[in-house]
Tab-separated table of C-alpha atoms in Angstrom:
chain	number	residue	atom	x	y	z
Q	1	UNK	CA	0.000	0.000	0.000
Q	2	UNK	CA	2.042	3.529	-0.713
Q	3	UNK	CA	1.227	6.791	-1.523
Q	4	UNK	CA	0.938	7.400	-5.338
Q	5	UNK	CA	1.238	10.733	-7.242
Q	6	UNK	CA	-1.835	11.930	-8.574
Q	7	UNK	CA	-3.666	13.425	-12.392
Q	8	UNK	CA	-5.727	16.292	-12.792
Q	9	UNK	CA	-9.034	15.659	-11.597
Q	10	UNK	CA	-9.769	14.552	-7.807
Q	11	UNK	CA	-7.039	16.344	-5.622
Q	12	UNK	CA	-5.968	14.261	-2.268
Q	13	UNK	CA	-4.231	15.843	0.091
Q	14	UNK	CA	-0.502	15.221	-0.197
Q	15	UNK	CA	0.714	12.379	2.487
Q	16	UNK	CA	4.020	13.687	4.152
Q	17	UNK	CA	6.597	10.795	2.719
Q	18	UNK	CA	9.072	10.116	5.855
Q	19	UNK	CA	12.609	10.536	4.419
Q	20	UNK	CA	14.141	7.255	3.469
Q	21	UNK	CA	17.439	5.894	5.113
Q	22	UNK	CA	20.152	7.453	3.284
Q	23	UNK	CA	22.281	4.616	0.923
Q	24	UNK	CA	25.744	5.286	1.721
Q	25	UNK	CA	27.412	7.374	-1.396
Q	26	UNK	CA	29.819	5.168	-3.141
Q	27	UNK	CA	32.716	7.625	-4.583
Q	28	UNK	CA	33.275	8.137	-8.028
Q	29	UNK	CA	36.622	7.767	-9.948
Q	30	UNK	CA	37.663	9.155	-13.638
Q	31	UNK	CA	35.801	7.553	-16.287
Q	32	UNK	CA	37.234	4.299	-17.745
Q	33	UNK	CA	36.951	0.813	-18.528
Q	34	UNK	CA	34.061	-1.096	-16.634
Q	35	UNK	CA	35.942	-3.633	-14.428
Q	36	UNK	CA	35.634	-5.410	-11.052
Q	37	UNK	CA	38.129	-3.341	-9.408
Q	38	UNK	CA	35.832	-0.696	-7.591
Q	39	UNK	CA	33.278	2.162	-9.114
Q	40	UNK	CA	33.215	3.764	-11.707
Q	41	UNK	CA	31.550	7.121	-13.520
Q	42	UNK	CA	30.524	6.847	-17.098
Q	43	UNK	CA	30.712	9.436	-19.301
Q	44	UNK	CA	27.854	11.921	-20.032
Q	45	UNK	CA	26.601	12.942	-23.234
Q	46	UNK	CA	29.052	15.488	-23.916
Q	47	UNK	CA	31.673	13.574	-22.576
Q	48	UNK	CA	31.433	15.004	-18.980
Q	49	UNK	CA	30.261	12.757	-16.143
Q	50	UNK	CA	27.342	11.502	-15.949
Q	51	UNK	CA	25.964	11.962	-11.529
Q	52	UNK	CA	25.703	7.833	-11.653
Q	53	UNK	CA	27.920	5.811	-9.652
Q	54	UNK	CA	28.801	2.769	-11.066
Q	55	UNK	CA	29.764	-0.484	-9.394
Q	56	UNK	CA	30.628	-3.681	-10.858
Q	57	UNK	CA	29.084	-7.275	-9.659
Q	58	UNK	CA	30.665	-10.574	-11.104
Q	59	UNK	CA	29.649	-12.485	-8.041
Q	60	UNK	CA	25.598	-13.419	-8.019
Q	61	UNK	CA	26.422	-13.777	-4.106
Q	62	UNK	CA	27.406	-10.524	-4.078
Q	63	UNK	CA	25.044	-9.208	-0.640
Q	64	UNK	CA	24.838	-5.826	-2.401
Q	65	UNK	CA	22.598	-7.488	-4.718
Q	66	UNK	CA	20.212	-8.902	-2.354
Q	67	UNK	CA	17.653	-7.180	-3.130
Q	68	UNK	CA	17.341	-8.799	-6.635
Q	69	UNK	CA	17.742	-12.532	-5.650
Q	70	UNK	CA	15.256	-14.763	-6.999
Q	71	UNK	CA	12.442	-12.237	-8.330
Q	72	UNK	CA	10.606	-15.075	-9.881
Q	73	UNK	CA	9.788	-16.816	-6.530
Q	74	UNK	CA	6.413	-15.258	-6.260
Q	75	UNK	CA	5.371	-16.661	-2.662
Q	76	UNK	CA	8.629	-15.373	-1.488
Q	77	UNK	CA	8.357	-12.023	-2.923
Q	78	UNK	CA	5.211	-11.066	-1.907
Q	79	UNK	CA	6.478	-11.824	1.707
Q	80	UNK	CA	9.578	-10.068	1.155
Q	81	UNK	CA	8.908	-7.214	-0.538
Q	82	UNK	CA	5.927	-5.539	1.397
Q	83	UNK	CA	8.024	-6.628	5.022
Q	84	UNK	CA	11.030	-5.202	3.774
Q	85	UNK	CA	9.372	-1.996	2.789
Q	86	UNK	CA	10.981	-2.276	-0.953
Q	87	UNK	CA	9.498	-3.022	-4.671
Q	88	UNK	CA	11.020	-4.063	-7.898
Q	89	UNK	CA	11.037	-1.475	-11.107
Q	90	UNK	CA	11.522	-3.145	-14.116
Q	91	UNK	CA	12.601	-1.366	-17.381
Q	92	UNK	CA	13.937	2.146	-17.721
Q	93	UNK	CA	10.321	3.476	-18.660
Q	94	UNK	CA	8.331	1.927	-15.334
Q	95	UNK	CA	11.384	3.532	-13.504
Q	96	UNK	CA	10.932	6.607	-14.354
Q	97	UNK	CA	7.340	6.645	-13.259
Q	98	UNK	CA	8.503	5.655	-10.259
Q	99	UNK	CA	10.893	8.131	-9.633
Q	100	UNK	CA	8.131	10.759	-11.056
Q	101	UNK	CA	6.077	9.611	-8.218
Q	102	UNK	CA	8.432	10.573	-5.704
Q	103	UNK	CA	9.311	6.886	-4.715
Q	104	UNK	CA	13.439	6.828	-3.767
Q	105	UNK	CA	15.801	4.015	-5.061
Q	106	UNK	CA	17.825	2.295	-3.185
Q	107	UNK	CA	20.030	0.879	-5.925
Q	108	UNK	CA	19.877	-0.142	-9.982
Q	109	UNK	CA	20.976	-3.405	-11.636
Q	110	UNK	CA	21.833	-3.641	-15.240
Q	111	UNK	CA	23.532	-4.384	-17.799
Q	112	UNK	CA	26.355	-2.936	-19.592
Q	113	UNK	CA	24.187	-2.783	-22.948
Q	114	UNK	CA	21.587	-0.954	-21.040
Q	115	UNK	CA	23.619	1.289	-18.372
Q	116	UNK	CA	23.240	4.143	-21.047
Q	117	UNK	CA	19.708	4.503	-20.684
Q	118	UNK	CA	19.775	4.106	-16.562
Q	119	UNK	CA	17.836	8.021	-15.766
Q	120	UNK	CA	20.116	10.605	-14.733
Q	121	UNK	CA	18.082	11.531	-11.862
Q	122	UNK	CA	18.798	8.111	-10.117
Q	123	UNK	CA	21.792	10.778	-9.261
Q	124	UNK	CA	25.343	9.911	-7.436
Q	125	UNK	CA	24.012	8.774	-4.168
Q	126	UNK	CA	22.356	5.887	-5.174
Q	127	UNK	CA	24.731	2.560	-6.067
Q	128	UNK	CA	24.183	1.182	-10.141
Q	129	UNK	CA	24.893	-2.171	-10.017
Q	130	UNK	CA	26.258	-3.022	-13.246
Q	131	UNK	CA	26.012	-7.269	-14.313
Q	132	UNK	CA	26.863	-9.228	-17.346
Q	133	UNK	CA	23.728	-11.315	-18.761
Q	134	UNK	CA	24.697	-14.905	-17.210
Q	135	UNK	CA	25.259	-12.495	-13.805
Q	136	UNK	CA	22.195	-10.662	-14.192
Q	137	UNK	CA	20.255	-14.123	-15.112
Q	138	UNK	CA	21.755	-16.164	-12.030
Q	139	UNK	CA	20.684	-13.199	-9.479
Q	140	UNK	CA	17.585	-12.407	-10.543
Q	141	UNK	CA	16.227	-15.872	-11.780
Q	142	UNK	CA	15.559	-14.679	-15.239
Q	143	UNK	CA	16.960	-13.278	-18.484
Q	144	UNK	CA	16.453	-9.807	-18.101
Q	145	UNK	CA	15.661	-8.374	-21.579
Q	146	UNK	CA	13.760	-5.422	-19.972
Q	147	UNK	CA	16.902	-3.363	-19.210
Q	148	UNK	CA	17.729	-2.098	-15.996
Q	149	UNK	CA	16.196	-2.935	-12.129
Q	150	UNK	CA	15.721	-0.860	-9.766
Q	151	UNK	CA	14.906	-1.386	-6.002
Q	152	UNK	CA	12.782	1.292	-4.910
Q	153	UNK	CA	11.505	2.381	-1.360
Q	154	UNK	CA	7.979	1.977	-0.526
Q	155	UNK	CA	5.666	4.909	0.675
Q	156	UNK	CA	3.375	4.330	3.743
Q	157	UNK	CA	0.261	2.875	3.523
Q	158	UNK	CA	-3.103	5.081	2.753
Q	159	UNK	CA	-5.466	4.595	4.965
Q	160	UNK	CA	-9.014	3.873	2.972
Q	161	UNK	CA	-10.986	6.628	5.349
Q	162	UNK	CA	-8.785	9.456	4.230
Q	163	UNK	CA	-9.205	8.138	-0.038
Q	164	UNK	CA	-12.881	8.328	0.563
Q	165	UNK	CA	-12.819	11.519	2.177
Q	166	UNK	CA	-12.777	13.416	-1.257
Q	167	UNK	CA	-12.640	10.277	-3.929
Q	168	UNK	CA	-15.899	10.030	-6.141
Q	169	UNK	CA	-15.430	7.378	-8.501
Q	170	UNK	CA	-13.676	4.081	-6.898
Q	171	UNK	CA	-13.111	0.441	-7.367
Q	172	UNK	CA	-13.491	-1.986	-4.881
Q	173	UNK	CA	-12.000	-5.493	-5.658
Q	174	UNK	CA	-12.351	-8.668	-4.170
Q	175	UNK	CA	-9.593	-11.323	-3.832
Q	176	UNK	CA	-7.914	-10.492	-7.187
Q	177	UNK	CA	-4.600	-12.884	-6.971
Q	178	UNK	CA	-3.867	-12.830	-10.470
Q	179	UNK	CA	-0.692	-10.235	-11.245
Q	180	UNK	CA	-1.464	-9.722	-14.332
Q	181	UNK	CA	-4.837	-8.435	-13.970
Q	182	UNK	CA	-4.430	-6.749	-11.330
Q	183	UNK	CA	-1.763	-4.045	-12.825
Q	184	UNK	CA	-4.502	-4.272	-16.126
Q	185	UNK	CA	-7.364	-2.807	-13.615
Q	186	UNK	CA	-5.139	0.044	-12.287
Q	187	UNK	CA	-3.937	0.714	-16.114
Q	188	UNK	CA	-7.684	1.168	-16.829
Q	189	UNK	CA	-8.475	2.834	-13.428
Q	190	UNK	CA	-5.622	5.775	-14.138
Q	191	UNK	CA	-6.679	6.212	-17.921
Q	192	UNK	CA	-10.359	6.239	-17.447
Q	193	UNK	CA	-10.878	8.496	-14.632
Q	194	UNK	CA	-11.203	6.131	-11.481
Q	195	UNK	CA	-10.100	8.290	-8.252
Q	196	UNK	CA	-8.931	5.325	-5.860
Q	197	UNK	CA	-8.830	1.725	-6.285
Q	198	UNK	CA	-9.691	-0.399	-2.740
Q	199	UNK	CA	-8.555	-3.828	-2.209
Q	200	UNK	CA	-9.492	-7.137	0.046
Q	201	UNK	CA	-6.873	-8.010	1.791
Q	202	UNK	CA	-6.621	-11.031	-0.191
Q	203	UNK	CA	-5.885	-9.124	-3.089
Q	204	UNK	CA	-2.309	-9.212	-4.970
Q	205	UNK	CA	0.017	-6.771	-3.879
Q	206	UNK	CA	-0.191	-3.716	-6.914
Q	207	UNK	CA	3.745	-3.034	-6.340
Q	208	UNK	CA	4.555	-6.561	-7.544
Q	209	UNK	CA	7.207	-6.569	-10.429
Q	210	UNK	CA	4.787	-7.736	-12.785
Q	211	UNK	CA	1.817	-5.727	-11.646
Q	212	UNK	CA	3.710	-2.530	-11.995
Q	213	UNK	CA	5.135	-3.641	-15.388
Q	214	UNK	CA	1.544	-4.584	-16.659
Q	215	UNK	CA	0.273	-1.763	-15.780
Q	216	UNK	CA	3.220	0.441	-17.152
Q	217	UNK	CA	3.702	2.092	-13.995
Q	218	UNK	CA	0.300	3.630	-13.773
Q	219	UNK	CA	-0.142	1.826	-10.090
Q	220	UNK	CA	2.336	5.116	-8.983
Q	221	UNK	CA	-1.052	7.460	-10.318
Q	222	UNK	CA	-4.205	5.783	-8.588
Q	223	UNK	CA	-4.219	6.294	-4.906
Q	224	UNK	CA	-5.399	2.658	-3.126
Q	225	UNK	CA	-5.161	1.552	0.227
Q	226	UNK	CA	-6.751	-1.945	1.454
Q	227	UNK	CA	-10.459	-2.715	3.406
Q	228	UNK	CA	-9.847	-4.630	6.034
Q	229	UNK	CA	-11.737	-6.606	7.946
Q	230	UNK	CA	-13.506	-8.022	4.932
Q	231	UNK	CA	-16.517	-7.591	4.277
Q	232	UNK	CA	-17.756	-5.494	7.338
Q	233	UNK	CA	-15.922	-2.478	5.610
Q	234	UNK	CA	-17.615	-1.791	2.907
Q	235	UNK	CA	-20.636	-0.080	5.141
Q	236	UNK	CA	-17.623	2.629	5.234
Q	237	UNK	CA	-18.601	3.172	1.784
Q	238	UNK	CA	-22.386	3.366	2.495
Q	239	UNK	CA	-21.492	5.331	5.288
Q	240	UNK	CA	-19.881	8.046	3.240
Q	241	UNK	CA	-22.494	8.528	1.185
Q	242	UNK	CA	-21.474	6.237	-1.862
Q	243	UNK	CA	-23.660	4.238	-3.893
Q	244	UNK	CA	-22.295	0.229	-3.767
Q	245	UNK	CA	-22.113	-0.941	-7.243
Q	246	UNK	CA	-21.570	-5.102	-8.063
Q	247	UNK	CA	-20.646	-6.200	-11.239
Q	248	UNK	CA	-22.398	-9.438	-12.286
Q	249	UNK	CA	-23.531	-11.905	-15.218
Q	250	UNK	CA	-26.818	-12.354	-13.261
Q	251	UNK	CA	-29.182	-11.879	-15.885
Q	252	UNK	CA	-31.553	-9.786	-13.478
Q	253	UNK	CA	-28.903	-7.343	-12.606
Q	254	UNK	CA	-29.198	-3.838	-14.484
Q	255	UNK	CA	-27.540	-3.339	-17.832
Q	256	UNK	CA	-24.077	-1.432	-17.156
Q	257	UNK	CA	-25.346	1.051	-19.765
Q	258	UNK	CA	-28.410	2.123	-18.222
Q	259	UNK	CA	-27.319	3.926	-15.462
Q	260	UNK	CA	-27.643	7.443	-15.121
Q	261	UNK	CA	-25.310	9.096	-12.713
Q	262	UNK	CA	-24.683	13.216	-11.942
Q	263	UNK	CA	-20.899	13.969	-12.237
Q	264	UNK	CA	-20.526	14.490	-8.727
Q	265	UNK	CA	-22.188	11.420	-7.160
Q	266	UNK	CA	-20.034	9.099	-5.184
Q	267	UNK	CA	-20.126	5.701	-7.137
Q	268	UNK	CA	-18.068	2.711	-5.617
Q	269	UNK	CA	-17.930	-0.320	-8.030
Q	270	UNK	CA	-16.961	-3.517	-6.614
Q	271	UNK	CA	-15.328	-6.259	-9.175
Q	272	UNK	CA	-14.408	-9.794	-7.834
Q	273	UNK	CA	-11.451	-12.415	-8.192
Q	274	UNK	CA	-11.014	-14.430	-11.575
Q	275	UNK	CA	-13.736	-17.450	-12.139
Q	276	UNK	CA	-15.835	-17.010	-8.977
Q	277	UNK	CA	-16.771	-13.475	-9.129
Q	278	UNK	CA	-18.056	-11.473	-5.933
Q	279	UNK	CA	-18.602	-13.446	-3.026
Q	280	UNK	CA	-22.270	-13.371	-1.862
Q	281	UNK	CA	-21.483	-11.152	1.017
Q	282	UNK	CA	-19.809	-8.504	-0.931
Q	283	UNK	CA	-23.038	-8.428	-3.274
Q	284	UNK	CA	-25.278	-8.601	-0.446
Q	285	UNK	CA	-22.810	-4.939	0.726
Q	286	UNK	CA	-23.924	-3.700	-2.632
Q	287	UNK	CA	-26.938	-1.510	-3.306
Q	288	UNK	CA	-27.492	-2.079	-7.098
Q	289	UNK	CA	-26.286	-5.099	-8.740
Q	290	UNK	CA	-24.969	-4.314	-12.590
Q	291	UNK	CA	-24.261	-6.123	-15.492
Q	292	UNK	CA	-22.334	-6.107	-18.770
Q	293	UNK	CA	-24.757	-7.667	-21.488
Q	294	UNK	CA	-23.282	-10.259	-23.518
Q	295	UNK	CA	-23.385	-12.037	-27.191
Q	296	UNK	CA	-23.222	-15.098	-28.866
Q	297	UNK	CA	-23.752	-17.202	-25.443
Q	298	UNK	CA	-20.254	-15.384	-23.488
Q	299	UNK	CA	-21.264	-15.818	-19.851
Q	300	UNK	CA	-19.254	-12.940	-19.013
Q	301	UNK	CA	-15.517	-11.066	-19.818
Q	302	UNK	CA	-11.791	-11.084	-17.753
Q	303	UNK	CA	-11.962	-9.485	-14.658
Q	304	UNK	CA	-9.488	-6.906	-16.318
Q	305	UNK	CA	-11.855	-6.146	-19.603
Q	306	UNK	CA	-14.916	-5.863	-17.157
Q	307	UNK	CA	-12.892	-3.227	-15.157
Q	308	UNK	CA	-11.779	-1.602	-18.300
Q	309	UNK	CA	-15.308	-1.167	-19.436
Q	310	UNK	CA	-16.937	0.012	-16.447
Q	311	UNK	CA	-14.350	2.781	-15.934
Q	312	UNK	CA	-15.026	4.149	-19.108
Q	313	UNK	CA	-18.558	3.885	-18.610
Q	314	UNK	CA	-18.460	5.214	-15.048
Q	315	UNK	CA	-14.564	6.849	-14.694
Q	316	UNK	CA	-14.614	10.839	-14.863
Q	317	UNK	CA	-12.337	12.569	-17.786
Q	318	UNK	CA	-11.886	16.435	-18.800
Q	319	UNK	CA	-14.742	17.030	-21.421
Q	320	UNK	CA	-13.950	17.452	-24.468
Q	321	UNK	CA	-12.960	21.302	-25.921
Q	322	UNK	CA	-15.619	23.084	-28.103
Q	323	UNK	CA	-15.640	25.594	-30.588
């Protein structure tokens, strides 16, 4: 759960990040030749130095690199990570994001082919690790085709009371596990004018390598925290004068597209995990039960294309300009 950096629309107030533990600078030397003897500064674009400090790994034991070790073991990962206060940003573009978010790296892996395109504003402080591809494959667990790594420091947790406090448009989702789908829902939530997203505590942790890469970063621009306990919660919703939306294939539920809704009422829409849908307690929560209609005998869509659909139907966005 962190703090995430926000688009035009909605306006939370601005968490105060606490100021991360400072990474020990590593000191620079002239430019050279990339070896294993120590740290080095590559050369800017104009042949000055670029602020990165560079240090060399040839040893996958190497403790500096701990933070990288076996990013494909998802059970331990999703222990590690959120305990240790630390995610994984994967590819120079999802980095950036990051750093545009305000989130603070503790250290960069990469390649040699790829330490060109490491951002400049990772500045001199913070250590780039810099790994051959057989290196980079036996720390991480994977071929790393994505470019660099980054380990970057979590933001505290949001607490859902302060979200709903000014949020108007929100998903609510129920035991989403899945990864993938997850990072697809906040890609949809950010581009199609969701304020917050809420989670189960069930759900899949949105700063998970592959949740941030699916959704290209844009879990740094939706504000979420989680509902807990579950499902008692969601009468915070009710509470705070939102109207409880549940997505369904029931065939009695109301079409998606008949709802008529003024721009400032407070719609929550609650989405549930892959194959079973919304437990019957969370639709039981709900005041209206909605559903998608379908063709050619499709029970229903992905838990990612439903959420994609029901933003744009519901989500708010800038009109269009006239004239």
């Amino acid at each position: 759960m962190t703090a995430n950096s926000r688009r035009p629309g909605a306006t939370p107030p601005d968490p105060a990040t606490p100021a991360t533990p400072a990474i020990p600078a590593i000191p620079a030397i002239p430019a050279g030749p990339v070896t294993s003897a120590g740290p080095v500064t590559p050369p800017g674009p104009s042949g000055s130095p670029a602020p990165l400090t560079v240090v060399p790994v040839d040893d996958p034991a190497d403790p500096r690199v701990t933070d990288y070790v076996a990013l494909t073991d998802v059970t331990l990962r999703r222990l590690r990570e959120p305990a240790e206060g630390m995610f994984i940003a994967e590819g120079e573009r999802v980095i950036r994001r990051a750093l545009g978010a305000g989130y603070q790296p503790r250290s960069v892996l990469v390649s040699p082919a790829r330490l060109g395109a490491v951002p400049a504003e990772i500045g001199p402080d913070v250590p780039v690790y810099l790994a051959g591809p057989e290196v980079l494959a036996e720390i991480t667990g994977f071929e790393v085709h994505r470019g660099a790594l980054a380990a970057m420091a979590r933001h505290p947790a949001r607490d859902a009371a302060e979200l709903l406090s000014w949020a108007l448009r929100v998903l609510v989702l129920e035991d989403l596990v899945s990864h993938t789908n997850l990072g697809a829902v906040f890609r949809s939530a950010a581009g199609l004018g969701m304020d917050a997203v809420l989670l189960s505590p069930r759900c899949a942790d949105p700063l998970y390598r592959r949740s941030v890469r699916v959704s290209m970063g844009e879990v740094f621009a939706v504000p979420y925290a989680r509902l807990d306990p579950w499902p008692a919660s969601l009468a915070t919703l009710t509470e705070r004068g939102f109207e409880l939306l549940a997505l369904t294939p029931a065939a009695d539920a109301t079409d998606l597209s008949a709802l008529r809704l003024a721009p400032d009422a407070r719609v929550a829409v609650l989405l549930g995990t892959e194959g079973e849908g919304l437990s019957a307690a969370a639709q039981a929560a709900a005041s209206h039960r909605i559903r998608i209609p379908m063709a050619a005998g499709v029970d229903s869509l992905n838990v990612a294309a439903t959420a994609a659909i029901t933003c744009y139907a519901l989500g708010r966005r800038p009109s269009p300009p006239t004239g």
